[in-house]
mmCIF file of C-alpha atoms and ligand atoms in Angstrom:
data_model
loop_
_atom_site.group_PDB
_atom_site.id
_atom_site.type_symbol
_atom_site.label_atom_id
_atom_site.label_comp_id
_atom_site.label_asym_id
_atom_site.label_seq_id
_atom_site.Cartn_x
_atom_site.Cartn_y
_atom_site.Cartn_z
ATOM 1 C CA MET A 1 -12.832 -25.180 -5.040
ATOM 2 C CA SER A 2 -9.349 -26.100 -4.138
ATOM 3 C CA GLY A 3 -7.604 -27.636 -1.161
ATOM 4 C CA ASN A 4 -9.419 -28.987 1.852
ATOM 5 C CA THR A 5 -13.184 -28.585 1.882
ATOM 6 C CA GLU A 6 -13.680 -30.163 5.282
ATOM 7 C CA PRO A 7 -15.999 -28.043 7.438
ATOM 8 C CA LEU A 8 -14.577 -26.135 10.377
ATOM 9 C CA SER A 9 -14.167 -28.074 13.639
ATOM 10 C CA PRO A 10 -16.603 -27.269 16.464
ATOM 11 C CA ARG A 11 -13.777 -25.431 18.213
ATOM 12 C CA ALA A 12 -13.052 -23.263 15.152
ATOM 13 C CA LYS A 13 -16.765 -22.541 14.763
ATOM 14 C CA LEU A 14 -17.020 -21.517 18.352
ATOM 15 C CA ALA A 15 -13.994 -19.177 17.907
ATOM 16 C CA VAL A 16 -15.575 -17.570 14.844
ATOM 17 C CA THR A 17 -18.912 -17.090 16.700
ATOM 18 C CA ALA A 18 -17.234 -15.625 19.768
ATOM 19 C CA GLY A 19 -15.196 -13.333 17.529
ATOM 20 C CA LYS A 20 -18.319 -12.057 15.795
ATOM 21 C CA ALA A 21 -20.038 -11.454 19.153
ATOM 22 C CA ALA A 22 -16.953 -9.493 20.415
ATOM 23 C CA ALA A 23 -16.995 -7.418 17.197
ATOM 24 C CA ALA A 24 -20.720 -6.682 17.603
ATOM 25 C CA VAL A 25 -20.184 -5.511 21.198
ATOM 26 C CA SER A 26 -17.299 -3.287 20.090
ATOM 27 C CA ARG A 27 -19.432 -1.774 17.295
ATOM 28 C CA ALA A 28 -22.305 -1.174 19.746
ATOM 29 C CA ALA A 29 -19.804 0.656 22.033
ATOM 30 C CA GLY A 30 -18.954 2.912 19.145
ATOM 31 C CA ARG A 31 -15.461 1.640 18.623
ATOM 32 C CA GLY A 32 -15.317 1.290 14.873
ATOM 33 C CA SER A 33 -15.989 -1.950 12.958
ATOM 34 C CA GLY A 34 -14.750 -4.240 15.747
ATOM 35 C CA SER A 35 -12.940 -6.445 13.241
ATOM 36 C CA VAL A 36 -9.669 -6.330 15.165
ATOM 37 C CA ILE A 37 -11.125 -7.117 18.626
ATOM 38 C CA GLY A 38 -13.281 -9.819 17.091
ATOM 39 C CA GLY A 39 -10.224 -11.394 15.524
ATOM 40 C CA LYS A 40 -8.276 -11.176 18.719
ATOM 41 C CA VAL A 41 -10.984 -12.983 20.690
ATOM 42 C CA ALA A 42 -11.322 -15.651 18.031
ATOM 43 C CA LEU A 43 -7.538 -16.248 17.842
ATOM 44 C CA ARG A 44 -7.430 -16.516 21.650
ATOM 45 C CA LEU A 45 -9.954 -19.338 21.578
ATOM 46 C CA ASP A 46 -8.373 -21.091 18.606
ATOM 47 C CA PRO A 47 -4.766 -20.078 17.912
ATOM 48 C CA ASP A 48 -4.777 -22.008 14.602
ATOM 49 C CA LEU A 49 -7.939 -20.406 13.378
ATOM 50 C CA LEU A 50 -6.272 -18.321 10.645
ATOM 51 C CA GLY A 51 -4.790 -21.383 9.062
ATOM 52 C CA ARG A 52 -8.103 -23.253 9.314
ATOM 53 C CA LEU A 53 -10.113 -20.375 7.725
ATOM 54 C CA ALA A 54 -7.557 -20.251 4.854
ATOM 55 C CA GLN A 55 -7.681 -24.004 4.205
ATOM 56 C CA HIS A 56 -10.394 -23.939 1.577
ATOM 57 C CA LEU A 57 -9.086 -20.744 -0.115
ATOM 58 C CA ASP A 58 -6.525 -19.968 -2.741
ATOM 59 C CA VAL A 59 -4.777 -17.243 -0.680
ATOM 60 C CA ILE A 60 -2.851 -14.310 -2.227
ATOM 61 C CA LEU A 61 -0.838 -12.163 0.163
ATOM 62 C CA VAL A 62 0.148 -8.560 -0.685
ATOM 63 C CA SER A 63 2.880 -6.622 1.193
ATOM 64 C CA ALA A 64 4.846 -3.442 0.675
ATOM 65 C CA THR A 65 5.620 -0.104 2.286
ATOM 66 C CA ASN A 66 3.336 1.736 -0.106
ATOM 67 C CA GLY A 67 0.372 0.651 -2.270
ATOM 68 C CA LYS A 68 -0.585 -2.546 -0.533
ATOM 69 C CA THR A 69 -4.187 -1.546 0.293
ATOM 70 C CA THR A 70 -4.763 -0.386 -3.287
ATOM 71 C CA THR A 71 -3.121 -3.394 -4.848
ATOM 72 C CA THR A 72 -5.088 -5.754 -2.634
ATOM 73 C CA ARG A 73 -8.262 -4.037 -3.869
ATOM 74 C CA LEU A 74 -7.136 -4.236 -7.515
ATOM 75 C CA ILE A 75 -6.261 -7.975 -7.212
ATOM 76 C CA ALA A 76 -9.558 -8.755 -5.487
ATOM 77 C CA GLU A 77 -11.389 -6.991 -8.252
ATOM 78 C CA ALA A 78 -9.440 -8.807 -11.013
ATOM 79 C CA LEU A 79 -9.860 -12.304 -9.455
ATOM 80 C CA GLN A 80 -13.593 -11.919 -9.177
ATOM 81 C CA ALA A 81 -13.577 -12.745 -12.891
ATOM 82 C CA SER A 82 -12.690 -16.261 -11.754
ATOM 83 C CA GLY A 83 -14.583 -16.783 -8.498
ATOM 84 C CA PRO A 84 -15.863 -15.205 -5.277
ATOM 85 C CA VAL A 85 -13.215 -13.320 -3.215
ATOM 86 C CA VAL A 86 -12.919 -12.468 0.456
ATOM 87 C CA SER A 87 -10.485 -9.714 1.358
ATOM 88 C CA ASN A 88 -9.490 -7.402 4.201
ATOM 89 C CA ALA A 89 -10.625 -4.491 2.101
ATOM 90 C CA LEU A 90 -10.468 -1.902 4.908
ATOM 91 C CA GLY A 91 -6.782 -2.495 5.571
ATOM 92 C CA ALA A 92 -6.876 -4.259 8.973
ATOM 93 C CA ASN A 93 -3.620 -6.027 8.021
ATOM 94 C CA MET A 94 -2.307 -7.771 11.152
ATOM 95 C CA PRO A 95 -3.316 -11.348 12.146
ATOM 96 C CA ALA A 96 -6.474 -10.400 14.132
ATOM 97 C CA GLY A 97 -7.854 -8.236 11.360
ATOM 98 C CA ILE A 98 -7.028 -10.841 8.719
ATOM 99 C CA THR A 99 -8.704 -13.627 10.815
ATOM 100 C CA SER A 100 -11.802 -11.461 11.155
ATOM 101 C CA ALA A 101 -11.982 -10.806 7.394
ATOM 102 C CA LEU A 102 -11.576 -14.499 6.466
ATOM 103 C CA ALA A 103 -14.235 -15.488 8.945
ATOM 104 C CA GLY A 104 -16.734 -13.545 6.874
ATOM 105 C CA GLY A 105 -15.942 -15.372 3.637
ATOM 106 C CA SER A 106 -16.857 -19.010 3.965
ATOM 107 C CA ASP A 107 -18.233 -19.168 0.388
ATOM 108 C CA ALA A 108 -15.180 -17.611 -1.214
ATOM 109 C CA ARG A 109 -12.720 -19.290 -3.516
ATOM 110 C CA TYR A 110 -9.916 -16.670 -3.163
ATOM 111 C CA GLY A 111 -8.590 -14.941 -0.118
ATOM 112 C CA VAL A 112 -6.831 -11.688 -1.167
ATOM 113 C CA ILE A 113 -5.052 -10.451 1.923
ATOM 114 C CA GLU A 114 -3.001 -7.307 2.659
ATOM 115 C CA VAL A 115 -0.334 -8.040 5.277
ATOM 116 C CA ASP A 116 1.613 -5.633 7.372
ATOM 117 C CA GLU A 117 5.312 -5.925 6.447
ATOM 118 C CA LYS A 118 6.309 -7.098 9.885
ATOM 119 C CA TYR A 119 3.798 -9.956 9.874
ATOM 120 C CA LEU A 120 4.372 -11.299 6.343
ATOM 121 C CA SER A 121 6.561 -14.301 7.169
ATOM 122 C CA GLY A 122 4.319 -15.454 10.054
ATOM 123 C CA VAL A 123 1.069 -15.086 8.080
ATOM 124 C CA ALA A 124 2.667 -16.866 5.106
ATOM 125 C CA ARG A 125 3.510 -19.752 7.418
ATOM 126 C CA ASP A 126 -0.075 -19.880 8.751
ATOM 127 C CA VAL A 127 -2.152 -19.661 5.538
ATOM 128 C CA THR A 128 0.021 -21.469 2.946
ATOM 129 C CA PRO A 129 -0.580 -18.908 0.196
ATOM 130 C CA LYS A 130 -0.683 -19.759 -3.503
ATOM 131 C CA ALA A 131 0.816 -16.376 -4.415
ATOM 132 C CA ILE A 132 2.605 -13.521 -2.688
ATOM 133 C CA ALA A 133 2.873 -10.058 -4.285
ATOM 134 C CA LEU A 134 5.828 -7.866 -3.077
ATOM 135 C CA LEU A 135 5.747 -4.301 -4.315
ATOM 136 C CA ASN A 136 8.376 -2.060 -2.596
ATOM 137 C CA LEU A 137 10.243 -1.489 0.625
ATOM 138 C CA SER A 138 11.344 1.900 1.846
ATOM 139 C CA ARG A 139 11.522 3.664 5.184
ATOM 140 C CA ASP A 140 8.278 4.330 6.910
ATOM 141 C CA GLN A 141 7.814 6.828 9.742
ATOM 142 C CA LEU A 142 11.087 6.762 11.658
ATOM 143 C CA ASP A 143 12.500 3.541 10.176
ATOM 144 C CA ARG A 144 15.923 4.145 8.816
ATOM 145 C CA ALA A 145 17.451 2.294 5.873
ATOM 146 C CA ALA A 146 19.119 -0.255 8.144
ATOM 147 C CA GLU A 147 15.772 -1.334 9.488
ATOM 148 C CA THR A 148 14.294 -1.649 6.008
ATOM 149 C CA ARG A 149 17.297 -3.834 5.169
ATOM 150 C CA MET A 150 16.534 -6.011 8.207
ATOM 151 C CA LEU A 151 12.918 -6.346 7.154
ATOM 152 C CA ALA A 152 14.048 -7.567 3.666
ATOM 153 C CA GLU A 153 16.333 -10.028 5.385
ATOM 154 C CA LYS A 154 13.375 -11.332 7.493
ATOM 155 C CA TRP A 155 11.237 -11.814 4.424
ATOM 156 C CA ARG A 156 14.123 -13.572 2.690
ATOM 157 C CA GLU A 157 14.383 -16.052 5.526
ATOM 158 C CA GLY A 158 10.635 -16.459 5.911
ATOM 159 C CA LEU A 159 10.037 -17.051 2.202
ATOM 160 C CA ALA A 160 12.884 -19.475 1.611
ATOM 161 C CA GLY A 161 11.370 -22.634 0.117
ATOM 162 C CA THR A 162 7.813 -21.264 -0.006
ATOM 163 C CA GLN A 163 5.397 -23.132 -2.248
ATOM 164 C CA ALA A 164 3.820 -19.830 -3.320
ATOM 165 C CA VAL A 165 4.512 -18.116 -6.589
ATOM 166 C CA VAL A 166 6.105 -14.847 -5.575
ATOM 167 C CA ILE A 167 5.289 -11.914 -7.842
ATOM 168 C CA ALA A 168 7.900 -9.284 -7.147
ATOM 169 C CA ASN A 169 9.105 -5.855 -8.350
ATOM 170 C CA ALA A 170 12.407 -6.264 -10.201
ATOM 171 C CA ASP A 171 13.145 -2.537 -9.956
ATOM 172 C CA ASP A 172 13.395 -2.445 -6.164
ATOM 173 C CA PRO A 173 16.735 -4.024 -5.050
ATOM 174 C CA LEU A 174 15.464 -4.764 -1.499
ATOM 175 C CA ILE A 175 12.426 -6.562 -2.929
ATOM 176 C CA VAL A 176 14.641 -8.619 -5.224
ATOM 177 C CA TRP A 177 16.879 -9.465 -2.272
ATOM 178 C CA ALA A 178 13.849 -10.519 -0.216
ATOM 179 C CA ALA A 179 12.210 -12.546 -2.989
ATOM 180 C CA SER A 180 15.355 -14.273 -4.343
ATOM 181 C CA SER A 181 15.133 -17.113 -1.760
ATOM 182 C CA SER A 182 11.826 -18.244 -3.192
ATOM 183 C CA PRO A 183 11.899 -21.136 -5.658
ATOM 184 C CA THR A 184 9.329 -19.558 -8.075
ATOM 185 C CA VAL A 185 9.405 -15.819 -8.734
ATOM 186 C CA VAL A 186 7.626 -13.898 -11.486
ATOM 187 C CA TRP A 187 9.548 -10.631 -11.909
ATOM 188 C CA VAL A 188 7.616 -7.473 -12.794
ATOM 189 C CA ALA A 189 9.428 -4.320 -13.887
ATOM 190 C CA ALA A 190 7.147 -1.972 -11.934
ATOM 191 C CA GLY A 191 9.602 0.963 -11.549
ATOM 192 C CA GLN A 192 10.894 2.745 -8.479
ATOM 193 C CA GLU A 193 10.586 6.505 -8.079
ATOM 194 C CA TRP A 194 12.020 6.791 -4.573
ATOM 195 C CA LYS A 195 15.605 5.499 -4.583
ATOM 196 C CA ASP A 196 17.006 7.069 -1.430
ATOM 197 C CA ASP A 197 16.691 3.806 0.488
ATOM 198 C CA ALA A 198 18.235 1.680 -2.241
ATOM 199 C CA TRP A 199 21.739 2.866 -2.949
ATOM 200 C CA SER A 200 23.600 0.104 -1.096
ATOM 201 C CA CYS A 201 23.699 -3.493 -2.125
ATOM 202 C CA PRO A 202 21.386 -5.611 0.148
ATOM 203 C CA SER A 203 23.696 -8.552 -0.411
ATOM 204 C CA CYS A 204 27.217 -7.093 0.395
ATOM 205 C CA GLY A 205 26.697 -3.427 1.330
ATOM 206 C CA GLY A 206 28.557 -2.222 -1.818
ATOM 207 C CA VAL A 207 27.346 0.841 -3.795
ATOM 208 C CA LEU A 208 24.676 0.021 -6.400
ATOM 209 C CA GLN A 209 25.217 1.220 -9.913
ATOM 210 C CA ARG A 210 22.062 2.651 -11.488
ATOM 211 C CA PRO A 211 22.416 3.198 -15.271
ATOM 212 C CA SER A 212 18.944 4.298 -16.527
ATOM 213 C CA ASP A 213 16.388 1.556 -15.904
ATOM 214 C CA ASP A 214 18.919 -1.004 -14.698
ATOM 215 C CA TRP A 215 20.756 -1.642 -11.411
ATOM 216 C CA PHE A 216 23.574 -3.922 -10.302
ATOM 217 C CA CYS A 217 26.267 -4.238 -7.657
ATOM 218 C CA GLY A 218 29.821 -3.809 -8.947
ATOM 219 C CA GLU A 219 31.212 -5.679 -5.894
ATOM 220 C CA CYS A 220 29.291 -8.932 -5.669
ATOM 221 C CA GLY A 221 27.362 -9.199 -8.922
ATOM 222 C CA PHE A 222 23.898 -8.985 -7.366
ATOM 223 C CA ARG A 223 21.758 -7.509 -10.134
ATOM 224 C CA ARG A 224 18.319 -6.709 -11.454
ATOM 225 C CA PRO A 225 16.695 -9.926 -12.684
ATOM 226 C CA ALA A 226 15.226 -10.092 -16.159
ATOM 227 C CA PRO A 227 11.528 -9.244 -15.785
ATOM 228 C CA SER A 228 8.764 -11.248 -17.569
ATOM 229 C CA TRP A 229 6.138 -8.521 -17.023
ATOM 230 C CA ALA A 230 6.691 -4.751 -17.224
ATOM 231 C CA LEU A 231 4.978 -1.419 -16.801
ATOM 232 C CA SER A 232 5.802 0.619 -19.959
ATOM 233 C CA GLY A 233 4.139 4.101 -19.920
ATOM 234 C CA ASP A 234 0.444 3.489 -20.019
ATOM 235 C CA HIS A 235 0.766 -0.199 -20.882
ATOM 236 C CA VAL A 236 1.366 -3.536 -19.230
ATOM 237 C CA LEU A 237 3.720 -5.808 -21.276
ATOM 238 C CA ASP A 238 2.953 -9.457 -20.730
ATOM 239 C CA PRO A 239 5.523 -12.307 -21.033
ATOM 240 C CA HIS A 240 4.544 -12.806 -24.692
ATOM 241 C CA GLY A 241 5.450 -9.222 -25.463
ATOM 242 C CA SER A 242 1.823 -8.092 -25.958
ATOM 243 C CA ALA A 243 1.045 -4.530 -24.664
ATOM 244 C CA TRP A 244 -2.216 -4.029 -22.803
ATOM 245 C CA PRO A 245 -3.521 -0.452 -22.204
ATOM 246 C CA ILE A 246 -4.093 0.547 -18.583
ATOM 247 C CA HIS A 247 -7.287 2.559 -17.981
ATOM 248 C CA LEU A 248 -7.592 3.362 -14.294
ATOM 249 C CA GLN A 249 -9.769 5.817 -12.445
ATOM 250 C CA LEU A 250 -7.075 5.850 -9.746
ATOM 251 C CA PRO A 251 -4.430 8.506 -10.545
ATOM 252 C CA GLY A 252 -0.700 8.401 -10.818
ATOM 253 C CA ARG A 253 2.299 6.321 -11.907
ATOM 254 C CA ALA A 254 2.356 4.297 -8.720
ATOM 255 C CA ASN A 255 -1.181 2.934 -9.399
ATOM 256 C CA LYS A 256 -0.129 1.943 -12.929
ATOM 257 C CA ALA A 257 2.702 -0.049 -11.306
ATOM 258 C CA ASN A 258 0.127 -1.600 -8.973
ATOM 259 C CA ALA A 259 -1.984 -2.474 -12.010
ATOM 260 C CA ALA A 260 1.039 -4.186 -13.708
ATOM 261 C CA VAL A 261 1.671 -6.347 -10.640
ATOM 262 C CA THR A 262 -2.084 -7.141 -10.440
ATOM 263 C CA ALA A 263 -2.108 -8.277 -14.028
ATOM 264 C CA ALA A 264 0.799 -10.630 -13.302
ATOM 265 C CA VAL A 265 -0.975 -12.041 -10.213
ATOM 266 C CA ALA A 266 -4.241 -12.480 -12.082
ATOM 267 C CA ALA A 267 -2.495 -14.350 -14.867
ATOM 268 C CA THR A 268 -1.109 -16.766 -12.310
ATOM 269 C CA PHE A 269 -4.715 -17.777 -11.607
ATOM 270 C CA GLY A 270 -5.715 -17.930 -15.294
ATOM 271 C CA VAL A 271 -7.238 -14.495 -15.643
ATOM 272 C CA PRO A 272 -6.026 -12.865 -18.855
ATOM 273 C CA PRO A 273 -4.537 -9.333 -18.668
ATOM 274 C CA GLN A 274 -7.292 -7.717 -20.711
ATOM 275 C CA VAL A 275 -9.991 -9.141 -18.394
ATOM 276 C CA ALA A 276 -8.010 -8.168 -15.252
ATOM 277 C CA LEU A 277 -7.385 -4.594 -16.507
ATOM 278 C CA GLU A 278 -11.014 -4.088 -17.483
ATOM 279 C CA ARG A 279 -12.104 -5.051 -13.957
ATOM 280 C CA MET A 280 -9.484 -2.757 -12.375
ATOM 281 C CA TYR A 281 -11.082 0.205 -14.117
ATOM 282 C CA ALA A 282 -14.126 -0.179 -11.798
ATOM 283 C CA VAL A 283 -12.047 0.827 -8.769
ATOM 284 C CA GLN A 284 -12.667 4.551 -8.015
ATOM 285 C CA ALA A 285 -11.381 4.862 -4.461
ATOM 286 C CA VAL A 286 -9.833 2.670 -1.858
ATOM 287 C CA ALA A 287 -10.826 3.107 1.755
ATOM 288 C CA GLY A 288 -11.543 6.818 0.993
ATOM 289 C CA ARG A 289 -8.183 7.355 -0.774
ATOM 290 C CA TYR A 290 -8.377 9.202 -4.090
ATOM 291 C CA ASP A 291 -12.044 9.940 -3.392
ATOM 292 C CA VAL A 292 -13.277 13.345 -4.561
ATOM 293 C CA VAL A 293 -15.816 14.871 -2.095
ATOM 294 C CA GLN A 294 -17.911 17.984 -2.375
ATOM 295 C CA PHE A 295 -17.168 20.256 0.560
ATOM 296 C CA GLN A 296 -18.112 23.933 0.930
ATOM 297 C CA GLY A 297 -18.649 24.174 -2.866
ATOM 298 C CA ARG A 298 -15.215 22.763 -3.694
ATOM 299 C CA ASP A 299 -14.150 19.390 -5.109
ATOM 300 C CA LEU A 300 -11.730 18.089 -2.516
ATOM 301 C CA ARG A 301 -9.531 15.134 -3.613
ATOM 302 C CA LEU A 302 -8.352 13.080 -0.611
ATOM 303 C CA LEU A 303 -4.837 11.690 -0.937
ATOM 304 C CA LEU A 304 -2.948 9.685 1.621
ATOM 305 C CA ALA A 305 0.844 9.888 1.993
ATOM 306 C CA LYS A 306 2.438 8.189 4.925
ATOM 307 C CA ASN A 307 6.196 8.294 4.329
ATOM 308 C CA PRO A 308 8.795 10.031 2.093
ATOM 309 C CA ALA A 309 8.279 7.645 -0.842
ATOM 310 C CA GLY A 310 4.486 8.102 -0.559
ATOM 311 C CA TRP A 311 4.750 11.909 -0.578
ATOM 312 C CA LEU A 312 6.942 11.873 -3.643
ATOM 313 C CA GLU A 313 4.488 9.587 -5.549
ATOM 314 C CA THR A 314 1.605 11.859 -4.523
ATOM 315 C CA PHE A 315 3.261 15.088 -5.652
ATOM 316 C CA SER A 316 3.670 13.503 -9.088
ATOM 317 C CA LEU A 317 -0.074 12.894 -9.543
ATOM 318 C CA ILE A 318 -1.719 16.136 -8.383
ATOM 319 C CA ASP A 319 -3.091 18.671 -10.882
ATOM 320 C CA PRO A 320 -0.696 21.369 -11.920
ATOM 321 C CA PRO A 321 -0.598 24.913 -10.434
ATOM 322 C CA PRO A 322 -2.571 26.962 -9.673
ATOM 323 C CA THR A 323 -4.646 24.106 -8.191
ATOM 324 C CA PRO A 324 -4.729 24.749 -4.397
ATOM 325 C CA VAL A 325 -3.071 22.157 -2.164
ATOM 326 C CA ILE A 326 -3.892 21.531 1.498
ATOM 327 C CA LEU A 327 -1.285 19.555 3.530
ATOM 328 C CA ALA A 328 -2.333 17.856 6.785
ATOM 329 C CA VAL A 329 0.251 16.331 9.129
ATOM 330 C CA ASN A 330 -0.326 14.727 12.571
ATOM 331 C CA ALA A 331 2.237 12.906 14.710
ATOM 332 C CA ARG A 332 0.079 10.525 16.746
ATOM 333 C CA GLY A 333 0.814 6.819 17.473
ATOM 334 C CA ALA A 334 -0.117 5.447 14.076
ATOM 335 C CA ASP A 335 1.893 8.209 12.286
ATOM 336 C CA GLY A 336 5.061 7.966 14.316
ATOM 337 C CA THR A 337 5.499 10.749 16.863
ATOM 338 C CA ASP A 338 8.656 12.242 15.319
ATOM 339 C CA THR A 339 8.267 14.534 12.365
ATOM 340 C CA SER A 340 11.936 14.667 11.264
ATOM 341 C CA TRP A 341 10.866 12.731 8.101
ATOM 342 C CA LEU A 342 9.451 16.053 6.838
ATOM 343 C CA TRP A 343 13.063 16.998 5.994
ATOM 344 C CA ASP A 344 13.376 13.971 3.693
ATOM 345 C CA VAL A 345 10.511 15.149 1.451
ATOM 346 C CA ASP A 346 11.227 17.552 -1.439
ATOM 347 C CA TYR A 347 8.432 20.101 -0.965
ATOM 348 C CA THR A 348 9.855 22.355 -3.672
ATOM 349 C CA ARG A 349 7.811 20.210 -6.056
ATOM 350 C CA LEU A 350 4.815 22.206 -4.808
ATOM 351 C CA ALA A 351 6.156 25.585 -6.030
ATOM 352 C CA GLY A 352 3.397 27.578 -7.754
ATOM 353 C CA HIS A 353 0.532 25.924 -5.870
ATOM 354 C CA PRO A 354 -1.345 28.009 -3.225
ATOM 355 C CA ILE A 355 -0.598 25.934 -0.070
ATOM 356 C CA SER A 356 -2.520 25.696 3.185
ATOM 357 C CA LEU A 357 -1.294 23.793 6.249
ATOM 358 C CA ILE A 358 -3.437 21.992 8.798
ATOM 359 C CA GLY A 359 -3.176 19.236 11.367
ATOM 360 C CA ASP A 360 -1.510 18.892 14.770
ATOM 361 C CA ARG A 361 1.939 19.478 13.397
ATOM 362 C CA ARG A 362 1.210 22.316 10.960
ATOM 363 C CA LEU A 363 3.894 24.444 12.558
ATOM 364 C CA ASP A 364 6.585 21.808 11.987
ATOM 365 C CA LEU A 365 5.478 21.697 8.403
ATOM 366 C CA ALA A 366 5.503 25.499 8.218
ATOM 367 C CA VAL A 367 9.214 25.561 9.304
ATOM 368 C CA ARG A 368 9.971 22.954 6.675
ATOM 369 C CA LEU A 369 8.207 24.894 3.877
ATOM 370 C CA GLU A 370 9.776 28.248 5.046
ATOM 371 C CA VAL A 371 13.238 26.697 4.619
ATOM 372 C CA ALA A 372 12.191 25.330 1.188
ATOM 373 C CA GLY A 373 11.281 28.890 0.157
ATOM 374 C CA LEU A 374 7.569 28.221 -0.464
ATOM 375 C CA ASP A 375 4.557 30.492 0.234
ATOM 376 C CA PHE A 376 1.900 29.065 2.449
ATOM 377 C CA ARG A 377 -0.879 29.792 4.867
ATOM 378 C CA VAL A 378 -1.345 28.120 8.318
ATOM 379 C CA CYS A 379 -4.985 27.332 9.076
ATOM 380 C CA GLU A 380 -6.786 26.083 12.199
ATOM 381 C CA SER A 381 -9.084 23.619 10.435
ATOM 382 C CA VAL A 382 -9.916 21.988 7.131
ATOM 383 C CA ASP A 383 -12.929 24.286 6.895
ATOM 384 C CA GLU A 384 -10.722 27.415 7.111
ATOM 385 C CA ALA A 385 -8.254 25.973 4.596
ATOM 386 C CA VAL A 386 -10.972 25.158 2.105
ATOM 387 C CA ARG A 387 -12.684 28.549 2.500
ATOM 388 C CA ALA A 388 -9.317 30.226 1.823
ATOM 389 C CA SER A 389 -8.871 28.240 -1.429
ATOM 390 C CA ALA A 390 -10.307 29.161 -4.822
ATOM 391 C CA PRO A 391 -13.398 27.275 -6.003
ATOM 392 C CA GLY A 392 -12.887 24.108 -8.074
ATOM 393 C CA ARG A 393 -10.514 21.182 -7.489
ATOM 394 C CA ILE A 394 -8.433 21.121 -4.266
ATOM 395 C CA GLU A 395 -5.725 18.499 -3.680
ATOM 396 C CA LEU A 396 -5.667 17.455 0.049
ATOM 397 C CA ILE A 397 -2.652 15.383 1.029
ATOM 398 C CA ALA A 398 -2.567 13.988 4.521
ATOM 399 C CA ASN A 399 -0.652 11.471 6.605
ATOM 400 C CA TYR A 400 -2.474 8.584 8.343
ATOM 401 C CA THR A 401 -4.379 10.013 11.332
ATOM 402 C CA ALA A 402 -4.729 13.401 9.657
ATOM 403 C CA PHE A 403 -6.417 11.660 6.780
ATOM 404 C CA GLN A 404 -8.876 9.983 9.139
ATOM 405 C CA ASP A 405 -9.614 13.341 10.823
ATOM 406 C CA VAL A 406 -10.323 14.975 7.402
ATOM 407 C CA ARG A 407 -12.553 12.070 6.287
ATOM 408 C CA ARG A 408 -14.624 12.394 9.392
ATOM 409 C CA ARG A 409 -14.981 16.192 8.921
ATOM 410 C CA VAL A 410 -15.920 16.155 5.237
ATOM 411 C CA GLY A 411 -18.291 13.251 5.687
ATOM 412 C CA ASN A 412 -16.575 10.630 3.613
HETATM 413 ZN ZN1 ZN B 501 26.799 -6.512 -3.626
#
């Protein structure tokens, strides 16, 4: 045990109890797990509750545009080698959801917490984390590059002087800019596939030079820091130069990068890379993502892609043609209601795959694919799209609410 082991005050206990009651009422009313409403009620009764719940924990915060839910899960898995872990495993990543998750973990040693990008600085202030993992920043929904730059600036101000060890991706210039104000940073060369939001220097606005795996600003000298950990093909290189093989059930390069960051975080808490990597292998799916479900005699793999960088990473991990692909796009509140981002995604990567389109905005997607010169079929439902696809593996790629719709329909 670390830190303060004092029991919760009567007020904090009352807040936790009231939060649990509110969550139970919400569940009974059929409104999901109730964790967010429970957390809101509890925070209303005790605004300092989040900090109090975190007092007896070694807290690790994880934030990014993409991969934070998966990396949170990998870190939670790895740290269980060293003690019990409480985590917001289902991705409720704003203060109310985080409070609710921590309230259920009074016996834990570690709190592994995914944090929405906009709340990182505030949550870091409240919970005094031991470590903060920062993976990547790119535009999400309708955010444009300037807003991503502002977010990096907010992180930079919020993390200045933090006591936490910051574990940060050296290959993402915005992440480096954000993390550079922290006194202790462990740099991980985790790669960056999507570079469209990182051509201008976060420090001076100059044009970044990008020779092979390096980057630097010719104007002000801001440059890629020397990493102590690295992802190299299918291996993690540790600070001593040892290479540890990555075996994951989760697919794709992005998840190998998540594993490299996880190994660096685990080492900060004394868990050696080989132990951490072994434990990561146990993770098959994360909140339904990457799950393969049987549906109408096919094996449907469920993939989530929420923004241009996410779609690009997902195209790189699907099985080659002629594996059928179903694309599902909605534009409801949680997705962003504007679909202009479709034009930022290079769909020609799907050439050769039989493609079916579903979701509220399938016609927007159809226009986009028509212009890209691809063949496709527009379907009314996931059932119709699956029936129209050859038996065997089908890759289904969906944005946020479309993903939830599909999960409900296919019983996952
Ligand atoms: Zn510069």
